PDB file of C-alpha atoms in Angstrom:
ATOM      1  CA  MET T1106     -18.747 -33.920  -1.253  1.00 49.00           C
ATOM      2  CA  ASN T1107     -18.029 -33.296   2.454  1.00 57.00           C
ATOM      3  CA  LEU T1108     -17.093 -29.708   3.302  1.00 65.00           C
ATOM      4  CA  TYR T1109     -15.454 -28.443   6.471  1.00 69.00           C
ATOM      5  CA  LYS T1110     -17.400 -25.862   8.451  1.00 74.00           C
ATOM      6  CA  SER T1111     -15.301 -22.919   7.230  1.00 72.00           C
ATOM      7  CA  GLU T1112     -15.729 -24.115   3.642  1.00 76.00           C
ATOM      8  CA  ARG T1113     -19.512 -24.452   4.075  1.00 82.00           C
ATOM      9  CA  ILE T1114     -19.791 -20.949   5.514  1.00 83.00           C
ATOM     10  CA  SER T1115     -17.720 -19.470   2.686  1.00 80.00           C
ATOM     11  CA  LYS T1116     -19.848 -21.352   0.141  1.00 83.00           C
ATOM     12  CA  ILE T1117     -23.112 -20.144   1.707  1.00 86.00           C
ATOM     13  CA  LEU T1118     -21.916 -16.538   1.476  1.00 84.00           C
ATOM     14  CA  GLU T1119     -20.714 -17.074  -2.075  1.00 81.00           C
ATOM     15  CA  ILE T1120     -24.158 -18.341  -3.093  1.00 85.00           C
ATOM     16  CA  LEU T1121     -25.887 -15.440  -1.338  1.00 82.00           C
ATOM     17  CA  GLU T1122     -23.576 -12.898  -2.964  1.00 76.00           C
ATOM     18  CA  LYS T1123     -24.938 -14.047  -6.305  1.00 75.00           C
ATOM     19  CA  LYS T1124     -28.617 -14.620  -5.490  1.00 72.00           C
ATOM     20  CA  LYS T1125     -29.173 -12.450  -2.369  1.00 70.00           C
ATOM     21  CA  VAL T1126     -32.141 -14.627  -1.305  1.00 76.00           C
ATOM     22  CA  VAL T1127     -32.019 -18.453  -1.325  1.00 82.00           C
ATOM     23  CA  SER T1128     -34.297 -21.138   0.070  1.00 83.00           C
ATOM     24  CA  VAL T1129     -32.926 -23.397   2.805  1.00 86.00           C
ATOM     25  CA  ALA T1130     -33.849 -26.434   0.696  1.00 84.00           C
ATOM     26  CA  ASP T1131     -31.805 -25.075  -2.205  1.00 85.00           C
ATOM     27  CA  LEU T1132     -28.808 -24.530   0.062  1.00 87.00           C
ATOM     28  CA  GLU T1133     -29.022 -28.125   1.292  1.00 86.00           C
ATOM     29  CA  LYS T1134     -28.941 -29.397  -2.295  1.00 85.00           C
ATOM     30  CA  GLN T1135     -26.059 -27.197  -3.379  1.00 86.00           C
ATOM     31  CA  LEU T1136     -23.919 -27.955  -0.327  1.00 85.00           C
ATOM     32  CA  PHE T1137     -24.781 -31.660   0.002  1.00 82.00           C
ATOM     33  CA  VAL T1138     -25.149 -31.126   3.727  1.00 82.00           C
ATOM     34  CA  SER T1139     -27.598 -32.323   6.368  1.00 82.00           C
ATOM     35  CA  ASP T1140     -30.317 -29.968   7.549  1.00 82.00           C
ATOM     36  CA  SER T1141     -28.894 -30.003  11.103  1.00 85.00           C
ATOM     37  CA  SER T1142     -25.398 -28.955   9.955  1.00 84.00           C
ATOM     38  CA  LEU T1143     -26.813 -26.275   7.710  1.00 86.00           C
ATOM     39  CA  ARG T1144     -29.046 -24.990  10.496  1.00 87.00           C
ATOM     40  CA  ARG T1145     -26.049 -24.588  12.812  1.00 87.00           C
ATOM     41  CA  ASP T1146     -24.122 -22.728  10.112  1.00 87.00           C
ATOM     42  CA  LEU T1147     -27.051 -20.412   9.440  1.00 88.00           C
ATOM     43  CA  VAL T1148     -27.527 -19.700  13.158  1.00 86.00           C
ATOM     44  CA  GLU T1149     -23.865 -18.700  13.423  1.00 84.00           C
ATOM     45  CA  LEU T1150     -24.037 -16.504  10.308  1.00 84.00           C
ATOM     46  CA  GLU T1151     -27.158 -14.786  11.612  1.00 79.00           C
ATOM     47  CA  ARG T1152     -25.545 -14.257  15.027  1.00 78.00           C
ATOM     48  CA  THR T1153     -22.579 -12.535  13.373  1.00 74.00           C
ATOM     49  CA  GLY T1154     -24.876 -10.321  11.312  1.00 72.00           C
ATOM     50  CA  LYS T1155     -24.068 -11.685   7.848  1.00 77.00           C
ATOM     51  CA  ILE T1156     -27.521 -13.114   7.006  1.00 80.00           C
ATOM     52  CA  ASN T1157     -31.172 -12.832   7.914  1.00 76.00           C
ATOM     53  CA  ARG T1158     -33.350 -15.945   8.167  1.00 77.00           C
ATOM     54  CA  GLY T1159     -37.016 -16.062   7.260  1.00 69.00           C
ATOM     55  CA  TYR T1160     -39.555 -18.827   6.854  1.00 66.00           C
ATOM     56  CA  GLY T1161     -37.636 -21.336   4.737  1.00 76.00           C
ATOM     57  CA  VAL T1162     -35.396 -18.706   3.138  1.00 76.00           C
ATOM     58  CA  VAL T1163     -32.095 -16.966   3.829  1.00 82.00           C
ATOM     59  CA  GLU T1164     -31.075 -13.519   2.650  1.00 79.00           C
ATOM     60  CA  LEU T1165     -27.771 -11.679   2.690  1.00 77.00           C
ATOM     61  CA  ALA T1166     -27.583  -8.884   5.282  1.00 72.00           C
ATOM     62  CA  ARG T1167     -25.930  -5.673   4.238  1.00 57.00           C
ATOM     63  CA  ALA T1168     -25.700  -3.645   7.441  1.00 46.00           C
ATOM     64  CA  ASP T1169     -22.779  -1.284   6.892  1.00 44.00           C
ATOM     65  CA  ASN T1170     -22.014  -0.889  10.579  1.00 41.00           C
ATOM     66  CA  VAL T1171     -21.706  -4.591  11.455  1.00 44.00           C
ATOM     67  CA  GLU T1172     -18.258  -5.643  12.652  1.00 50.00           C
ATOM     68  CA  LEU T1173     -17.947  -9.412  12.499  1.00 49.00           C
ATOM     69  CA  SER T1174     -16.467 -11.551  15.265  1.00 48.00           C
ATOM     70  CA  TYR T1175     -12.813 -12.510  14.994  1.00 47.00           C
ATOM     71  CA  MET T1176     -13.689 -16.218  14.816  1.00 48.00           C
ATOM     72  CA  PHE T1177     -15.896 -15.625  11.804  1.00 47.00           C
ATOM     73  CA  ARG T1178     -13.431 -13.261  10.130  1.00 50.00           C
ATOM     74  CA  GLU T1179     -10.640 -15.776  10.587  1.00 50.00           C
ATOM     75  CA  GLN T1180     -12.642 -18.464   8.774  1.00 52.00           C
ATOM     76  CA  GLU T1181     -13.922 -16.217   5.998  1.00 56.00           C
ATOM     77  CA  HIS T1182     -11.646 -16.355   2.903  1.00 65.00           C
ATOM     78  CA  GLU T1183      -8.951 -18.082   4.968  1.00 81.00           C
ATOM     79  CA  ALA T1184      -6.957 -19.415   1.990  1.00 84.00           C
ATOM     80  CA  GLU T1185      -6.962 -15.991   0.332  1.00 88.00           C
ATOM     81  CA  LYS T1186      -5.798 -14.294   3.537  1.00 89.00           C
ATOM     82  CA  LYS T1187      -2.912 -16.740   3.903  1.00 90.00           C
ATOM     83  CA  LYS T1188      -1.855 -15.954   0.344  1.00 94.00           C
ATOM     84  CA  ILE T1189      -2.021 -12.225   1.091  1.00 95.00           C
ATOM     85  CA  ALA T1190       0.137 -12.712   4.191  1.00 95.00           C
ATOM     86  CA  GLU T1191       2.669 -14.664   2.124  1.00 95.00           C
ATOM     87  CA  ILE T1192       2.958 -11.780  -0.357  1.00 96.00           C
ATOM     88  CA  ALA T1193       3.082  -9.225   2.477  1.00 96.00           C
ATOM     89  CA  SER T1194       6.007 -11.089   4.045  1.00 96.00           C
ATOM     90  CA  THR T1195       8.214  -9.779   1.222  1.00 96.00           C
ATOM     91  CA  PHE T1196       8.072  -6.362   2.924  1.00 97.00           C
ATOM     92  CA  LEU T1197       9.568  -7.771   6.138  1.00 96.00           C
ATOM     93  CA  THR T1198      13.238  -7.414   6.983  1.00 95.00           C
ATOM     94  CA  ASP T1199      15.358  -7.588  10.119  1.00 95.00           C
ATOM     95  CA  ASN T1200      15.539  -4.593  12.507  1.00 95.00           C
ATOM     96  CA  GLN T1201      12.127  -3.184  11.523  1.00 97.00           C
ATOM     97  CA  ALA T1202       9.517  -1.634  13.777  1.00 98.00           C
ATOM     98  CA  ILE T1203       6.082  -2.690  12.573  1.00 98.00           C
ATOM     99  CA  PHE T1204       2.510  -1.756  13.462  1.00 98.00           C
ATOM    100  CA  ILE T1205       0.113  -4.652  12.878  1.00 98.00           C
ATOM    101  CA  ASP T1206      -3.605  -4.236  13.505  1.00 96.00           C
ATOM    102  CA  SER T1207      -5.984  -6.796  14.994  1.00 93.00           C
ATOM    103  CA  SER T1208      -7.419  -7.951  11.664  1.00 90.00           C
ATOM    104  CA  SER T1209      -7.649 -11.661  10.886  1.00 86.00           C
ATOM    105  CA  THR T1210      -5.729 -11.085   7.649  1.00 88.00           C
ATOM    106  CA  ALA T1211      -2.788  -9.462   9.425  1.00 88.00           C
ATOM    107  CA  SER T1212      -2.663 -12.253  12.018  1.00 88.00           C
ATOM    108  CA  PHE T1213      -1.521 -14.657   9.307  1.00 92.00           C
ATOM    109  CA  LEU T1214       1.769 -12.734   9.205  1.00 94.00           C
ATOM    110  CA  ALA T1215       2.854 -14.397  12.472  1.00 93.00           C
ATOM    111  CA  PRO T1216       4.806 -17.334  10.919  1.00 92.00           C
ATOM    112  CA  TYR T1217       6.831 -14.934   8.749  1.00 95.00           C
ATOM    113  CA  LEU T1218       7.809 -12.827  11.743  1.00 95.00           C
ATOM    114  CA  SER T1219       9.432 -15.819  13.436  1.00 91.00           C
ATOM    115  CA  VAL T1220      12.465 -15.738  11.102  1.00 91.00           C
ATOM    116  CA  LEU T1221      13.257 -12.063  11.712  1.00 92.00           C
ATOM    117  CA  HIS T1222      16.017 -10.710  13.940  1.00 91.00           C
ATOM    118  CA  SER T1223      15.613  -7.664  16.160  1.00 92.00           C
ATOM    119  CA  ALA T1224      12.107  -6.915  14.930  1.00 95.00           C
ATOM    120  CA  ILE T1225       9.679  -4.826  16.969  1.00 97.00           C
ATOM    121  CA  VAL T1226       5.920  -5.363  16.625  1.00 98.00           C
ATOM    122  CA  ILE T1227       3.277  -3.056  18.088  1.00 98.00           C
ATOM    123  CA  THR T1228      -0.225  -4.508  17.901  1.00 97.00           C
ATOM    124  CA  ASN T1229      -3.710  -4.191  19.340  1.00 96.00           C
ATOM    125  CA  GLY T1230      -4.491  -7.786  18.356  1.00 94.00           C
ATOM    126  CA  LEU T1231      -4.612 -10.334  21.172  1.00 91.00           C
ATOM    127  CA  ARG T1232      -4.277 -13.398  18.992  1.00 89.00           C
ATOM    128  CA  LEU T1233      -1.238 -12.066  17.175  1.00 93.00           C
ATOM    129  CA  ALA T1234       0.317 -11.130  20.525  1.00 93.00           C
ATOM    130  CA  VAL T1235      -0.195 -14.695  21.819  1.00 91.00           C
ATOM    131  CA  ALA T1236       1.347 -16.134  18.645  1.00 90.00           C
ATOM    132  CA  LEU T1237       4.387 -13.864  19.081  1.00 93.00           C
ATOM    133  CA  ASP T1238       4.804 -14.993  22.687  1.00 92.00           C
ATOM    134  CA  ASN T1239       6.781 -17.983  21.376  1.00 86.00           C
ATOM    135  CA  MET T1240       9.101 -15.824  19.264  1.00 91.00           C
ATOM    136  CA  PRO T1241      11.817 -14.354  21.533  1.00 89.00           C
ATOM    137  CA  ALA T1242      13.558 -12.690  18.584  1.00 88.00           C
ATOM    138  CA  VAL T1243      10.525 -10.432  18.117  1.00 94.00           C
ATOM    139  CA  LYS T1244      10.052  -7.693  20.706  1.00 96.00           C
ATOM    140  CA  THR T1245       6.281  -7.369  21.050  1.00 96.00           C
ATOM    141  CA  TYR T1246       4.348  -4.400  22.454  1.00 97.00           C
ATOM    142  CA  VAL T1247       0.588  -4.682  23.074  1.00 97.00           C
ATOM    143  CA  THR T1248      -1.394  -1.477  23.184  1.00 96.00           C
ATOM    144  CA  GLY T1249      -3.638  -2.179  26.130  1.00 92.00           C
ATOM    145  CA  GLY T1250      -7.099  -0.673  26.199  1.00 93.00           C
ATOM    146  CA  ARG T1251     -10.614  -2.058  26.244  1.00 90.00           C
ATOM    147  CA  LEU T1252     -11.099  -5.590  24.940  1.00 88.00           C
ATOM    148  CA  LYS T1253     -13.937  -5.565  22.455  1.00 80.00           C
ATOM    149  CA  SER T1254     -15.848  -8.788  23.013  1.00 73.00           C
ATOM    150  CA  GLY T1255     -15.496 -11.349  20.235  1.00 70.00           C
ATOM    151  CA  SER T1256     -13.104  -9.242  18.180  1.00 75.00           C
ATOM    152  CA  GLY T1257      -9.723 -10.033  19.743  1.00 84.00           C
ATOM    153  CA  SER T1258      -9.102  -6.264  19.581  1.00 90.00           C
ATOM    154  CA  LEU T1259      -7.873  -3.813  22.221  1.00 94.00           C
ATOM    155  CA  LEU T1260      -9.436  -0.429  21.533  1.00 91.00           C
ATOM    156  CA  GLY T1261     -10.259   2.917  23.023  1.00 90.00           C
ATOM    157  CA  GLU T1262      -8.380   6.003  24.235  1.00 92.00           C
ATOM    158  CA  THR T1263      -5.738   3.985  26.091  1.00 94.00           C
ATOM    159  CA  SER T1264      -4.747   2.029  22.994  1.00 94.00           C
ATOM    160  CA  VAL T1265      -4.677   5.144  20.821  1.00 94.00           C
ATOM    161  CA  ASP T1266      -2.496   7.008  23.309  1.00 95.00           C
ATOM    162  CA  TYR T1267      -0.143   4.042  23.565  1.00 97.00           C
ATOM    163  CA  VAL T1268       0.570   4.133  19.813  1.00 97.00           C
ATOM    164  CA  ASP T1269       1.845   7.708  20.276  1.00 96.00           C
ATOM    165  CA  ASN T1270       4.912   6.225  22.017  1.00 96.00           C
ATOM    166  CA  PHE T1271       6.177   4.654  18.785  1.00 97.00           C
ATOM    167  CA  THR T1272       7.275   5.336  15.245  1.00 97.00           C
ATOM    168  CA  ALA T1273       7.463   2.466  12.787  1.00 98.00           C
ATOM    169  CA  ASP T1274       8.860   1.543   9.406  1.00 98.00           C
ATOM    170  CA  LEU T1275       5.668  -0.208   8.324  1.00 98.00           C
ATOM    171  CA  ALA T1276       2.006  -0.505   9.251  1.00 98.00           C
ATOM    172  CA  PHE T1277       0.078  -3.560   8.085  1.00 98.00           C
ATOM    173  CA  LEU T1278      -3.658  -2.824   8.149  1.00 97.00           C
ATOM    174  CA  SER T1279      -6.858  -4.325   6.827  1.00 94.00           C
ATOM    175  CA  CYS T1280     -10.236  -2.735   6.176  1.00 92.00           C
ATOM    176  CA  THR T1281     -13.968  -3.336   5.714  1.00 87.00           C
ATOM    177  CA  GLY T1282     -14.061  -2.037   2.174  1.00 89.00           C
ATOM    178  CA  ILE T1283     -12.053  -0.251  -0.486  1.00 94.00           C
ATOM    179  CA  THR T1284     -13.074   1.815  -3.483  1.00 94.00           C
ATOM    180  CA  PRO T1285     -10.664   3.279  -6.084  1.00 95.00           C
ATOM    181  CA  THR T1286     -10.281   6.415  -3.951  1.00 95.00           C
ATOM    182  CA  HIS T1287     -11.011   5.508  -0.309  1.00 95.00           C
ATOM    183  CA  ILE T1288     -10.585   2.881   2.422  1.00 96.00           C
ATOM    184  CA  TYR T1289     -13.552   2.194   4.736  1.00 92.00           C
ATOM    185  CA  MET T1290     -14.161   0.732   8.194  1.00 88.00           C
ATOM    186  CA  SER T1291     -17.357  -0.403   9.875  1.00 79.00           C
ATOM    187  CA  SER T1292     -16.070   0.481  13.367  1.00 81.00           C
ATOM    188  CA  GLU T1293     -15.163   4.018  14.367  1.00 83.00           C
ATOM    189  CA  SER T1294     -12.962   2.824  17.259  1.00 87.00           C
ATOM    190  CA  GLN T1295     -11.046   0.477  14.952  1.00 89.00           C
ATOM    191  CA  ALA T1296     -10.654   3.231  12.376  1.00 91.00           C
ATOM    192  CA  ILE T1297      -9.311   5.769  14.881  1.00 92.00           C
ATOM    193  CA  LEU T1298      -6.591   3.364  16.014  1.00 95.00           C
ATOM    194  CA  LYS T1299      -5.659   2.360  12.450  1.00 96.00           C
ATOM    195  CA  LYS T1300      -5.443   6.019  11.449  1.00 96.00           C
ATOM    196  CA  LYS T1301      -3.106   6.658  14.396  1.00 96.00           C
ATOM    197  CA  MET T1302      -0.882   3.749  13.277  1.00 98.00           C
ATOM    198  CA  MET T1303      -0.785   5.139   9.757  1.00 97.00           C
ATOM    199  CA  GLY T1304       0.249   8.532  11.089  1.00 97.00           C
ATOM    200  CA  HIS T1305       3.218   7.060  12.968  1.00 98.00           C
ATOM    201  CA  ALA T1306       4.423   4.707  10.223  1.00 98.00           C
ATOM    202  CA  GLU T1307       6.719   5.600   7.361  1.00 98.00           C
ATOM    203  CA  LYS T1308       4.751   3.351   4.988  1.00 98.00           C
ATOM    204  CA  THR T1309       1.339   1.657   5.165  1.00 98.00           C
ATOM    205  CA  VAL T1310       0.502  -1.603   3.431  1.00 98.00           C
ATOM    206  CA  LEU T1311      -3.181  -2.496   3.063  1.00 98.00           C
ATOM    207  CA  LEU T1312      -4.163  -6.180   3.189  1.00 97.00           C
ATOM    208  CA  ALA T1313      -7.569  -6.744   1.558  1.00 94.00           C
ATOM    209  CA  ASP T1314      -9.035  -9.885  -0.019  1.00 90.00           C
ATOM    210  CA  HIS T1315     -11.188  -9.587  -3.147  1.00 88.00           C
ATOM    211  CA  SER T1316     -14.458  -9.360  -1.176  1.00 84.00           C
ATOM    212  CA  LYS T1317     -13.416  -5.914   0.150  1.00 88.00           C
ATOM    213  CA  PHE T1318     -13.115  -4.295  -3.285  1.00 91.00           C
ATOM    214  CA  GLY T1319     -16.119  -2.164  -4.137  1.00 88.00           C
ATOM    215  CA  ALA T1320     -17.491  -2.430  -0.577  1.00 84.00           C
ATOM    216  CA  ARG T1321     -18.175   0.713   1.434  1.00 81.00           C
ATOM    217  CA  SER T1322     -18.958   1.404   5.052  1.00 78.00           C
ATOM    218  CA  TYR T1323     -19.893   4.479   7.062  1.00 75.00           C
ATOM    219  CA  TYR T1324     -16.393   5.441   8.322  1.00 86.00           C
ATOM    220  CA  ARG T1325     -13.819   6.711   5.825  1.00 90.00           C
ATOM    221  CA  LEU T1326     -10.392   5.622   7.075  1.00 94.00           C
ATOM    222  CA  ALA T1327      -8.113   7.219   4.449  1.00 96.00           C
ATOM    223  CA  ARG T1328      -7.566   7.883   0.780  1.00 96.00           C
ATOM    224  CA  THR T1329      -5.926   5.072  -1.174  1.00 97.00           C
ATOM    225  CA  GLU T1330      -3.233   7.466  -2.373  1.00 97.00           C
ATOM    226  CA  THR T1331      -1.782   7.522   1.167  1.00 97.00           C
ATOM    227  CA  LEU T1332      -0.801   3.844   0.889  1.00 98.00           C
ATOM    228  CA  GLU T1333       2.546   2.382  -0.062  1.00 97.00           C
ATOM    229  CA  ALA T1334       0.951  -0.817  -1.371  1.00 98.00           C
ATOM    230  CA  VAL T1335      -2.271  -2.805  -1.621  1.00 98.00           C
ATOM    231  CA  ILE T1336      -2.024  -6.589  -1.390  1.00 97.00           C
ATOM    232  CA  THR T1337      -4.954  -8.773  -2.412  1.00 96.00           C
ATOM    233  CA  ASP T1338      -5.646 -12.269  -3.720  1.00 93.00           C
ATOM    234  CA  GLU T1339      -7.108 -11.360  -7.141  1.00 92.00           C
ATOM    235  CA  LYS T1340      -6.457  -8.590  -9.631  1.00 94.00           C
ATOM    236  CA  PRO T1341      -9.098  -5.903  -9.026  1.00 94.00           C
ATOM    237  CA  GLY T1342     -11.044  -4.049 -11.716  1.00 92.00           C
ATOM    238  CA  ALA T1343      -9.477  -1.671 -14.186  1.00 94.00           C
ATOM    239  CA  ASP T1344     -10.663   1.413 -12.253  1.00 94.00           C
ATOM    240  CA  PHE T1345      -8.821   0.266  -9.122  1.00 95.00           C
ATOM    241  CA  VAL T1346      -5.680  -0.579 -11.077  1.00 95.00           C
ATOM    242  CA  ALA T1347      -5.666   2.773 -12.904  1.00 96.00           C
ATOM    243  CA  ASN T1348      -6.160   4.822  -9.728  1.00 95.00           C
ATOM    244  CA  LEU T1349      -3.450   2.986  -7.808  1.00 96.00           C
ATOM    245  CA  GLU T1350      -1.006   3.329 -10.672  1.00 96.00           C
ATOM    246  CA  ALA T1351      -1.792   7.039 -11.036  1.00 96.00           C
ATOM    247  CA  ASN T1352      -0.932   7.561  -7.367  1.00 96.00           C
ATOM    248  CA  GLU T1353       2.152   5.302  -7.477  1.00 96.00           C
ATOM    249  CA  VAL T1354       0.626   2.813  -5.053  1.00 97.00           C
ATOM    250  CA  GLU T1355       2.066  -0.663  -5.599  1.00 97.00           C
ATOM    251  CA  LEU T1356      -0.512  -3.392  -6.317  1.00 97.00           C
ATOM    252  CA  LEU T1357       0.377  -6.996  -5.526  1.00 97.00           C
ATOM    253  CA  TYR T1358      -1.969  -9.962  -5.861  1.00 94.00           C
ATOM    254  CA  GLY T1359      -1.952 -13.764  -5.959  1.00 80.00           C
ATOM    255  CA  ASN T1360      -2.379 -15.927  -9.022  1.00 68.00           C
TER     256      ASN T1360
END
């Protein structure tokens, strides 16, 4: 069984989610991969703060304030994020103004924006902006601000102030974690900008794959009751479903 790099990385994290600490030899056996390929994967995971390596073992890191690089986030749960974007596209119509954050999940909306007419997109995501460069029917505004290395995100006071120039029909945002009552971020600067987008949008749609449910971080972005909808790839637990229904927040998920 030959796995692509993104598949190997996802599998490593899946194994560690269950066992927390695993020997390198055990990972080699489970992944049917060479020690050199596994070593490169583990080095990348450690560099992005997802794991810690010891003598012959690997453990899952749980630092709440670690914001992963865009390249890693784009690879992690890629199939699930594409499914979420497909569901989210049902909210798109012509003549909308839309805030889209710099999350990897939201970037998968780009192909669905190409068929719209007279749409306006305001984003702090460089990769989404580049993708929209080839879509003349979409009027794209980029916030400006400080480029956070490795994140593909423009952040800071300049980007926050820029958002004040707009109002939007929708805001598509992602998060670090979500509980039945709150949405969390691991970056204060990201959270401040997302909160500003929410404040200037008529409706906010949260895009969150299953790994975000039950996860917390140090910065509370908003209460779940402020959302129009939550889109994910799997049906969450009964407590999540009950709370969203009680607050009339639409829940959509893949099969």
